mmCIF file of C-alpha atoms and ligand atoms in Angstrom:
data_model
loop_
_atom_site.group_PDB
_atom_site.id
_atom_site.type_symbol
_atom_site.label_atom_id
_atom_site.label_comp_id
_atom_site.label_asym_id
_atom_site.label_seq_id
_atom_site.Cartn_x
_atom_site.Cartn_y
_atom_site.Cartn_z
ATOM 1 C CA UNK A 13 84.276 163.197 -7.883
ATOM 2 C CA UNK A 14 87.510 161.246 -7.563
ATOM 3 C CA UNK A 15 89.629 160.460 -10.587
ATOM 4 C CA UNK A 16 89.294 156.836 -9.505
ATOM 5 C CA UNK A 17 85.805 155.527 -10.314
ATOM 6 C CA UNK A 18 86.196 152.375 -8.211
ATOM 7 C CA UNK A 19 87.605 153.733 -4.970
ATOM 8 C CA UNK A 20 86.633 151.876 -1.782
ATOM 9 C CA UNK A 21 83.636 153.317 0.092
ATOM 10 C CA UNK A 22 84.501 152.567 3.708
ATOM 11 C CA UNK A 23 82.767 152.293 7.049
ATOM 12 C CA UNK A 24 85.461 152.115 9.746
ATOM 13 C CA UNK A 25 84.409 150.208 12.877
ATOM 14 C CA UNK A 26 86.892 151.331 15.502
ATOM 15 C CA UNK A 27 87.675 151.582 19.227
ATOM 16 C CA UNK A 28 90.414 154.246 19.430
ATOM 17 C CA UNK A 29 93.114 153.061 20.681
ATOM 18 C CA UNK A 30 96.499 154.284 19.660
ATOM 19 C CA UNK A 31 96.795 151.984 16.647
ATOM 20 C CA UNK A 32 93.196 152.778 15.636
ATOM 21 C CA UNK A 33 94.199 156.457 15.545
ATOM 22 C CA UNK A 34 97.133 155.795 13.234
ATOM 23 C CA UNK A 35 94.821 153.774 10.976
ATOM 24 C CA UNK A 36 92.139 156.492 10.957
ATOM 25 C CA UNK A 37 94.671 159.197 10.100
ATOM 26 C CA UNK A 38 96.106 156.992 7.329
ATOM 27 C CA UNK A 39 92.590 156.525 5.969
ATOM 28 C CA UNK A 40 91.924 160.265 6.094
ATOM 29 C CA UNK A 41 95.090 160.849 4.065
ATOM 30 C CA UNK A 42 93.850 158.408 1.421
ATOM 31 C CA UNK A 43 90.460 160.134 1.370
ATOM 32 C CA UNK A 44 92.129 163.528 0.908
ATOM 33 C CA UNK A 45 94.175 162.019 -1.947
ATOM 34 C CA UNK A 46 90.958 160.917 -3.652
ATOM 35 C CA UNK A 47 91.786 157.217 -3.153
ATOM 36 C CA UNK A 48 89.009 156.352 -0.695
ATOM 37 C CA UNK A 49 85.623 157.551 0.510
ATOM 38 C CA UNK A 50 84.815 157.472 4.233
ATOM 39 C CA UNK A 51 81.057 156.809 4.486
ATOM 40 C CA UNK A 52 80.930 156.760 8.306
ATOM 41 C CA UNK A 53 82.693 155.726 11.457
ATOM 42 C CA UNK A 54 80.994 153.239 13.782
ATOM 43 C CA UNK A 55 82.658 153.655 17.145
ATOM 44 C CA UNK A 56 82.793 150.536 19.308
ATOM 45 C CA UNK A 57 83.526 149.643 22.890
ATOM 46 C CA UNK A 58 86.803 147.862 23.417
ATOM 47 C CA UNK A 59 90.059 149.591 24.241
ATOM 48 C CA UNK A 60 88.003 152.022 26.289
ATOM 49 C CA UNK A 61 84.297 152.763 26.810
ATOM 50 C CA UNK A 62 81.843 153.548 24.010
ATOM 51 C CA UNK A 63 81.659 157.168 25.192
ATOM 52 C CA UNK A 64 85.439 157.579 25.018
ATOM 53 C CA UNK A 65 85.882 155.836 21.658
ATOM 54 C CA UNK A 66 83.089 158.006 20.224
ATOM 55 C CA UNK A 67 84.768 161.159 21.537
ATOM 56 C CA UNK A 68 88.195 160.086 20.234
ATOM 57 C CA UNK A 69 86.842 159.272 16.775
ATOM 58 C CA UNK A 70 85.295 162.733 16.625
ATOM 59 C CA UNK A 71 88.527 164.431 17.720
ATOM 60 C CA UNK A 72 90.657 162.529 15.194
ATOM 61 C CA UNK A 73 88.238 163.311 12.368
ATOM 62 C CA UNK A 74 88.645 167.001 13.215
ATOM 63 C CA UNK A 75 92.423 166.646 13.492
ATOM 64 C CA UNK A 76 92.570 164.940 10.087
ATOM 65 C CA UNK A 77 90.226 167.447 8.440
ATOM 66 C CA UNK A 78 87.041 165.374 8.018
ATOM 67 C CA UNK A 79 84.802 166.651 10.854
ATOM 68 C CA UNK A 80 81.565 166.127 8.883
ATOM 69 C CA UNK A 81 81.816 162.332 8.702
ATOM 70 C CA UNK A 82 79.071 160.714 10.804
ATOM 71 C CA UNK A 83 80.096 158.804 13.929
ATOM 72 C CA UNK A 84 77.893 156.078 15.397
ATOM 73 C CA UNK A 85 77.934 155.251 19.108
ATOM 74 C CA UNK A 86 78.950 151.750 20.036
ATOM 75 C CA UNK A 87 76.581 148.996 21.118
ATOM 76 C CA UNK A 88 77.038 148.405 24.853
ATOM 77 C CA UNK A 89 77.255 144.803 26.031
ATOM 78 C CA UNK A 90 78.058 142.882 29.190
ATOM 79 C CA UNK A 91 81.672 142.708 27.962
ATOM 80 C CA UNK A 92 82.035 146.457 28.191
ATOM 81 C CA UNK A 93 83.633 146.407 31.641
ATOM 82 C CA UNK A 94 86.843 144.987 30.141
ATOM 83 C CA UNK A 95 89.193 147.397 28.411
ATOM 84 C CA UNK A 96 92.777 147.974 27.275
ATOM 85 C CA UNK A 97 93.365 151.349 28.922
ATOM 86 C CA UNK A 98 96.583 149.902 30.365
ATOM 87 C CA UNK A 99 97.893 149.929 26.782
ATOM 88 C CA UNK A 100 96.159 152.953 25.240
ATOM 89 C CA UNK A 101 95.693 155.330 28.199
ATOM 90 C CA UNK A 102 92.529 156.141 30.162
ATOM 91 C CA UNK A 103 91.115 158.143 27.243
ATOM 92 C CA UNK A 104 92.310 155.634 24.626
ATOM 93 C CA UNK A 105 94.484 158.385 23.118
ATOM 94 C CA UNK A 106 97.642 158.128 25.197
ATOM 95 C CA UNK A 107 96.047 160.557 27.685
ATOM 96 C CA UNK A 108 96.522 163.288 25.073
ATOM 97 C CA UNK A 109 92.836 164.068 24.462
ATOM 98 C CA UNK A 110 92.876 167.308 26.467
ATOM 99 C CA UNK A 111 95.538 168.663 24.071
ATOM 100 C CA UNK A 112 93.014 168.389 21.222
ATOM 101 C CA UNK A 113 89.926 170.455 20.374
ATOM 102 C CA UNK A 114 86.664 169.240 21.912
ATOM 103 C CA UNK A 115 84.655 166.646 19.960
ATOM 104 C CA UNK A 116 82.202 168.129 17.443
ATOM 105 C CA UNK A 117 79.898 165.064 17.464
ATOM 106 C CA UNK A 118 77.212 164.570 20.132
ATOM 107 C CA UNK A 119 77.175 161.096 21.722
ATOM 108 C CA UNK A 120 73.579 161.278 22.993
ATOM 109 C CA UNK A 121 72.268 162.439 19.582
ATOM 110 C CA UNK A 122 74.296 159.928 17.551
ATOM 111 C CA UNK A 123 72.805 156.874 15.845
ATOM 112 C CA UNK A 124 73.692 153.497 17.338
ATOM 113 C CA UNK A 125 76.494 151.913 15.328
ATOM 114 C CA UNK A 126 74.459 148.776 14.477
ATOM 115 C CA UNK A 127 71.572 150.895 13.152
ATOM 116 C CA UNK A 128 73.996 153.018 11.126
ATOM 117 C CA UNK A 129 75.529 149.877 9.605
ATOM 118 C CA UNK A 130 72.100 148.435 8.730
ATOM 119 C CA UNK A 131 70.861 151.661 7.164
ATOM 120 C CA UNK A 132 73.987 152.327 5.074
ATOM 121 C CA UNK A 133 74.447 148.699 3.921
ATOM 122 C CA UNK A 134 70.758 148.554 2.940
ATOM 123 C CA UNK A 135 71.003 151.853 1.070
ATOM 124 C CA UNK A 136 74.211 150.909 -0.774
ATOM 125 C CA UNK A 137 74.157 147.093 -1.176
ATOM 126 C CA UNK A 138 77.398 145.634 -2.514
ATOM 127 C CA UNK A 139 79.227 148.962 -2.383
ATOM 128 C CA UNK A 140 80.553 149.441 1.148
ATOM 129 C CA UNK A 141 83.772 147.959 2.533
ATOM 130 C CA UNK A 142 83.672 147.472 6.304
ATOM 131 C CA UNK A 143 87.080 147.866 7.950
ATOM 132 C CA UNK A 144 86.641 146.315 11.410
ATOM 133 C CA UNK A 145 89.458 147.186 13.797
ATOM 134 C CA UNK A 146 87.606 146.738 17.080
ATOM 135 C CA UNK A 147 85.734 143.990 18.897
ATOM 136 C CA UNK A 148 82.982 142.824 16.518
ATOM 137 C CA UNK A 149 80.094 143.780 18.792
ATOM 138 C CA UNK A 150 78.559 146.350 16.397
ATOM 139 C CA UNK A 151 78.737 144.068 13.360
ATOM 140 C CA UNK A 152 77.217 141.146 15.263
ATOM 141 C CA UNK A 153 74.443 143.358 16.652
ATOM 142 C CA UNK A 154 73.620 144.499 13.109
ATOM 143 C CA UNK A 155 73.537 140.887 11.879
ATOM 144 C CA UNK A 156 71.261 139.827 14.752
ATOM 145 C CA UNK A 157 68.925 142.770 14.158
ATOM 146 C CA UNK A 158 68.897 142.340 10.346
ATOM 147 C CA UNK A 159 69.968 138.778 9.437
ATOM 148 C CA UNK A 160 72.040 138.713 6.234
ATOM 149 C CA UNK A 161 72.947 142.404 6.422
ATOM 150 C CA UNK A 162 76.697 141.728 6.568
ATOM 151 C CA UNK A 163 76.511 139.992 3.198
ATOM 152 C CA UNK A 164 75.427 143.342 1.740
ATOM 153 C CA UNK A 165 78.902 144.697 2.384
ATOM 154 C CA UNK A 166 81.277 144.572 -0.583
ATOM 155 C CA UNK A 167 84.015 143.227 1.716
ATOM 156 C CA UNK A 168 84.688 142.925 5.433
ATOM 157 C CA UNK A 169 88.301 143.299 6.565
ATOM 158 C CA UNK A 170 89.032 142.421 10.186
ATOM 159 C CA UNK A 171 91.993 143.042 12.446
ATOM 160 C CA UNK A 172 91.739 140.151 14.868
ATOM 161 C CA UNK A 173 92.804 136.707 15.953
ATOM 162 C CA UNK A 174 96.070 134.855 16.472
ATOM 163 C CA UNK A 175 96.646 131.548 14.655
ATOM 164 C CA UNK A 176 100.283 130.468 14.842
ATOM 165 C CA UNK A 177 101.546 132.958 17.440
ATOM 166 C CA UNK A 178 100.693 133.835 21.048
ATOM 167 C CA UNK A 179 97.727 136.023 21.829
ATOM 168 C CA UNK A 180 98.100 139.440 23.429
ATOM 169 C CA UNK A 181 95.326 139.673 26.013
ATOM 170 C CA UNK A 182 95.813 136.021 27.032
ATOM 171 C CA UNK A 183 98.338 133.465 25.845
ATOM 172 C CA UNK A 184 95.764 132.087 23.392
ATOM 173 C CA UNK A 185 93.555 135.039 22.421
ATOM 174 C CA UNK A 186 93.839 138.371 20.617
ATOM 175 C CA UNK A 187 92.033 141.313 22.236
ATOM 176 C CA UNK A 188 89.342 142.112 19.608
ATOM 177 C CA UNK A 189 88.122 138.507 19.488
ATOM 178 C CA UNK A 190 88.592 137.893 23.223
ATOM 179 C CA UNK A 191 86.555 140.996 24.155
ATOM 180 C CA UNK A 192 83.389 139.628 22.485
ATOM 181 C CA UNK A 193 83.929 136.064 21.193
ATOM 182 C CA UNK A 194 80.221 135.448 20.585
ATOM 183 C CA UNK A 195 80.178 138.494 18.297
ATOM 184 C CA UNK A 196 83.238 137.209 16.452
ATOM 185 C CA UNK A 197 81.524 133.841 15.952
ATOM 186 C CA UNK A 198 78.434 135.535 14.470
ATOM 187 C CA UNK A 199 80.563 137.583 12.050
ATOM 188 C CA UNK A 200 82.731 134.571 11.081
ATOM 189 C CA UNK A 201 79.526 132.703 10.186
ATOM 190 C CA UNK A 202 78.028 135.623 8.201
ATOM 191 C CA UNK A 203 79.854 135.128 4.882
ATOM 192 C CA UNK A 204 82.666 133.054 3.298
ATOM 193 C CA UNK A 205 85.119 135.732 2.122
ATOM 194 C CA UNK A 206 86.150 137.587 5.267
ATOM 195 C CA UNK A 207 89.647 139.090 5.181
ATOM 196 C CA UNK A 208 91.610 138.761 8.427
ATOM 197 C CA UNK A 209 94.874 140.435 9.402
ATOM 198 C CA UNK A 210 95.797 138.734 12.684
ATOM 199 C CA UNK A 211 98.630 139.039 15.171
ATOM 200 C CA UNK A 212 100.531 136.594 12.936
ATOM 201 C CA UNK A 213 101.352 139.561 10.676
ATOM 202 C CA UNK A 214 100.631 142.597 12.887
ATOM 203 C CA UNK A 215 103.303 141.537 15.351
ATOM 204 C CA UNK A 216 105.776 142.451 12.580
ATOM 205 C CA UNK A 217 104.449 145.993 12.179
ATOM 206 C CA UNK A 218 106.492 148.006 14.679
ATOM 207 C CA UNK A 219 106.045 151.772 14.292
ATOM 208 C CA UNK A 220 109.283 153.160 15.722
ATOM 209 C CA UNK A 221 110.330 156.375 17.411
ATOM 210 C CA UNK A 222 112.530 157.097 14.363
ATOM 211 C CA UNK A 223 109.494 156.863 12.093
ATOM 212 C CA UNK A 224 107.657 159.387 14.281
ATOM 213 C CA UNK A 225 110.694 161.664 14.250
ATOM 214 C CA UNK A 226 110.826 161.533 10.442
ATOM 215 C CA UNK A 227 107.223 162.763 10.360
ATOM 216 C CA UNK A 228 107.981 165.668 12.711
ATOM 217 C CA UNK A 229 111.139 166.557 10.752
ATOM 218 C CA UNK A 230 109.065 166.699 7.552
ATOM 219 C CA UNK A 231 106.842 169.374 9.100
ATOM 220 C CA UNK A 232 108.146 170.634 12.472
ATOM 221 C CA UNK A 233 105.356 173.205 12.934
ATOM 222 C CA UNK A 234 102.516 170.750 12.422
ATOM 223 C CA UNK A 235 100.180 170.121 15.404
ATOM 224 C CA UNK A 236 99.232 166.795 13.838
ATOM 225 C CA UNK A 237 102.868 165.730 13.481
ATOM 226 C CA UNK A 238 103.528 166.597 17.120
ATOM 227 C CA UNK A 239 100.393 164.738 18.248
ATOM 228 C CA UNK A 240 101.486 161.619 16.333
ATOM 229 C CA UNK A 241 104.933 161.823 17.921
ATOM 230 C CA UNK A 242 103.499 162.280 21.423
ATOM 231 C CA UNK A 243 101.070 159.376 20.914
ATOM 232 C CA UNK A 244 103.903 157.206 19.609
ATOM 233 C CA UNK A 245 105.958 157.990 22.721
ATOM 234 C CA UNK A 246 103.076 156.965 24.988
ATOM 235 C CA UNK A 247 102.474 153.744 23.051
ATOM 236 C CA UNK A 248 106.194 152.919 23.117
ATOM 237 C CA UNK A 249 106.048 153.123 26.911
ATOM 238 C CA UNK A 250 103.258 150.601 27.258
ATOM 239 C CA UNK A 251 104.601 148.385 24.470
ATOM 240 C CA UNK A 252 107.949 148.082 26.246
ATOM 241 C CA UNK A 253 106.222 147.452 29.583
ATOM 242 C CA UNK A 254 104.264 144.562 28.057
ATOM 243 C CA UNK A 255 107.261 143.399 26.004
ATOM 244 C CA UNK A 256 105.348 143.537 22.738
ATOM 245 C CA UNK A 257 108.234 144.745 20.549
ATOM 246 C CA UNK A 258 111.250 142.642 21.640
ATOM 247 C CA UNK A 259 112.878 145.699 23.186
ATOM 248 C CA UNK A 260 112.599 147.858 20.052
ATOM 249 C CA UNK A 261 111.449 151.429 20.832
ATOM 250 C CA UNK A 262 108.186 151.223 18.943
ATOM 251 C CA UNK A 263 104.619 149.936 19.110
ATOM 252 C CA UNK A 264 102.490 147.601 17.001
ATOM 253 C CA UNK A 265 100.150 149.303 14.526
ATOM 254 C CA UNK A 266 97.852 146.284 14.388
ATOM 255 C CA UNK A 267 94.836 148.079 12.920
ATOM 256 C CA UNK A 268 96.735 149.743 10.071
ATOM 257 C CA UNK A 269 97.333 146.296 8.539
ATOM 258 C CA UNK A 270 93.733 146.305 7.271
ATOM 259 C CA UNK A 271 94.485 149.361 5.117
ATOM 260 C CA UNK A 272 97.671 147.719 3.889
ATOM 261 C CA UNK A 273 95.462 144.950 2.428
ATOM 262 C CA UNK A 274 93.091 147.439 0.802
ATOM 263 C CA UNK A 275 95.498 149.969 -0.652
ATOM 264 C CA UNK A 276 98.873 148.188 -0.822
ATOM 265 C CA UNK A 277 97.886 144.526 -1.420
ATOM 266 C CA UNK A 278 101.336 143.733 -2.875
ATOM 267 C CA UNK A 279 102.701 143.923 0.689
ATOM 268 C CA UNK A 280 100.859 140.831 1.896
ATOM 269 C CA UNK A 281 100.385 137.095 1.250
ATOM 270 C CA UNK A 282 97.375 134.966 2.202
ATOM 271 C CA UNK A 283 95.955 131.515 2.879
ATOM 272 C CA UNK A 284 92.362 130.408 2.708
ATOM 273 C CA UNK A 285 90.868 128.619 5.752
ATOM 274 C CA UNK A 286 87.840 128.048 7.921
ATOM 275 C CA UNK A 287 88.211 130.087 11.081
ATOM 276 C CA UNK A 288 86.404 128.988 14.222
ATOM 277 C CA UNK A 289 86.148 130.802 17.541
ATOM 278 C CA UNK A 290 86.459 129.251 20.976
ATOM 279 C CA UNK A 291 83.523 130.697 22.927
ATOM 280 C CA UNK A 292 83.371 128.260 25.857
ATOM 281 C CA UNK A 293 86.981 127.510 26.803
ATOM 282 C CA UNK A 294 87.861 128.196 30.424
ATOM 283 C CA UNK A 295 91.490 128.999 29.496
ATOM 284 C CA UNK A 296 91.107 129.558 25.760
ATOM 285 C CA UNK A 297 88.142 131.963 25.521
ATOM 286 C CA UNK A 298 88.452 133.949 22.271
ATOM 287 C CA UNK A 299 91.025 131.655 20.663
ATOM 288 C CA UNK A 300 90.870 131.610 16.835
ATOM 289 C CA UNK A 301 91.368 128.205 15.264
ATOM 290 C CA UNK A 302 92.044 126.852 11.767
ATOM 291 C CA UNK A 303 92.385 123.193 10.779
ATOM 292 C CA UNK A 304 95.836 122.641 9.209
ATOM 293 C CA UNK A 305 95.427 118.893 8.702
ATOM 294 C CA UNK A 306 95.751 117.363 5.223
ATOM 295 C CA UNK A 307 92.146 116.246 5.326
ATOM 296 C CA UNK A 308 89.094 117.435 3.411
ATOM 297 C CA UNK A 309 87.473 120.214 5.403
ATOM 298 C CA UNK A 310 84.365 122.277 5.848
ATOM 299 C CA UNK A 311 84.195 125.199 3.361
ATOM 300 C CA UNK A 312 86.498 128.102 4.191
ATOM 301 C CA UNK A 313 85.101 131.393 5.477
ATOM 302 C CA UNK A 314 88.161 133.638 5.381
ATOM 303 C CA UNK A 315 91.417 134.760 3.832
ATOM 304 C CA UNK A 316 94.145 135.084 6.480
ATOM 305 C CA UNK A 317 97.330 137.113 6.016
ATOM 306 C CA UNK A 318 100.471 135.011 6.465
ATOM 307 C CA UNK A 319 103.230 137.400 5.336
ATOM 308 C CA UNK A 320 103.745 141.156 5.259
ATOM 309 C CA UNK A 321 106.566 143.132 3.654
ATOM 310 C CA UNK A 322 106.961 145.494 6.619
ATOM 311 C CA UNK A 323 109.485 147.760 4.857
ATOM 312 C CA UNK A 324 107.157 148.428 1.917
ATOM 313 C CA UNK A 325 104.172 148.729 4.265
ATOM 314 C CA UNK A 326 105.818 151.430 6.371
ATOM 315 C CA UNK A 327 107.173 153.274 3.330
ATOM 316 C CA UNK A 328 103.577 153.766 2.220
ATOM 317 C CA UNK A 329 102.186 154.507 5.674
ATOM 318 C CA UNK A 330 104.810 157.157 6.407
ATOM 319 C CA UNK A 331 104.473 158.804 2.994
ATOM 320 C CA UNK A 332 100.694 158.988 3.333
ATOM 321 C CA UNK A 333 100.869 160.425 6.865
ATOM 322 C CA UNK A 334 103.360 163.062 5.656
ATOM 323 C CA UNK A 335 101.028 163.900 2.766
ATOM 324 C CA UNK A 336 98.095 164.385 5.147
ATOM 325 C CA UNK A 337 100.221 166.793 7.161
ATOM 326 C CA UNK A 338 101.475 168.656 4.086
ATOM 327 C CA UNK A 339 97.888 169.057 2.822
ATOM 328 C CA UNK A 340 97.024 170.853 6.092
ATOM 329 C CA UNK A 341 99.779 173.451 5.861
HETATM 330 O O1 RIB B 1146 94.883 143.046 19.395
HETATM 331 C C1 RIB B 1146 94.993 144.275 18.732
HETATM 332 C C2 RIB B 1146 93.678 144.951 18.677
HETATM 333 O O2 RIB B 1146 93.243 145.213 20.004
HETATM 334 C C3 RIB B 1146 93.734 146.324 17.995
HETATM 335 O O3 RIB B 1146 92.512 146.592 17.363
HETATM 336 C C4 RIB B 1146 93.978 147.278 19.139
HETATM 337 O O4 RIB B 1146 93.384 148.555 18.894
HETATM 338 C C5 RIB B 1146 93.274 146.596 20.279
HETATM 339 O O5 RIB B 1146 91.967 147.040 20.318
HETATM 340 CA CA1 CA B 1147 91.351 148.699 17.658
#
């Protein structure tokens, strides 16, 4: 039993992905520190296929020391042929998966992620925080199968969207929303208090080579430290190729921003707005829109991060990653 009676009970919906992996390791550090409880992982299709994201989630749970956490297998949709392997590697792990132990979870035997969400949210109404750092396919499938189920979550925190900055998969759209815009629309209409960390703040979260080196220097013999450094190097390569970091040798840890909100809320500032999704635009598919006019509006459905104190954010992220490593040695 943790010393903290009100620690977040989390289901992480994820499509590993280099930045997903940093977020999952950060979360495992917080769990090991008694600051969070990881109820389950619901793997999703997105960066790479549902099979690969399932396998990566299993490997990273083992690497972080939580191999017994259940992993759901992602809901497959017509969108699944798209991916972001050009950014994250063919395996979604910087092509480093073969350096890691084999997955301990069985894809064919695993529960579907939407069924896992429905069962856990029904069993623990009002208690579970969903951290959604993938396309919203699983969450939308759960809501379609069990209407109102998403309102049984305590909170839903989403990495997604781009409001006053360019997209990353197209000039107008961010990848998680673009991948399955109909799913995003369903989730955005499911409740009025969604929490969204979009590219507007995640574009400021550059994890640098120096940060990775500080982790290795803190524990030079650690396999986890070396894996993080190797993954960072791979992600730096693709980030520079796609000019995502203005020439800085680093990569954007988009997904980790969700945990910044949960555990280090003093690092962020927010506005309230009604977010709508473009689902039919020929050139703007997946665009996320808010109405900035000084006119009375429809009720808001989300809080959107507008500022992040990147220095304080990374101080906490690095310290927690170093603690995870030190707890393994
Ligand atoms: O646009 C950033 C999002 O897309 C992140 O979740 C990253 O993992 C990619 O999937
Ligand atoms: Ca992701």
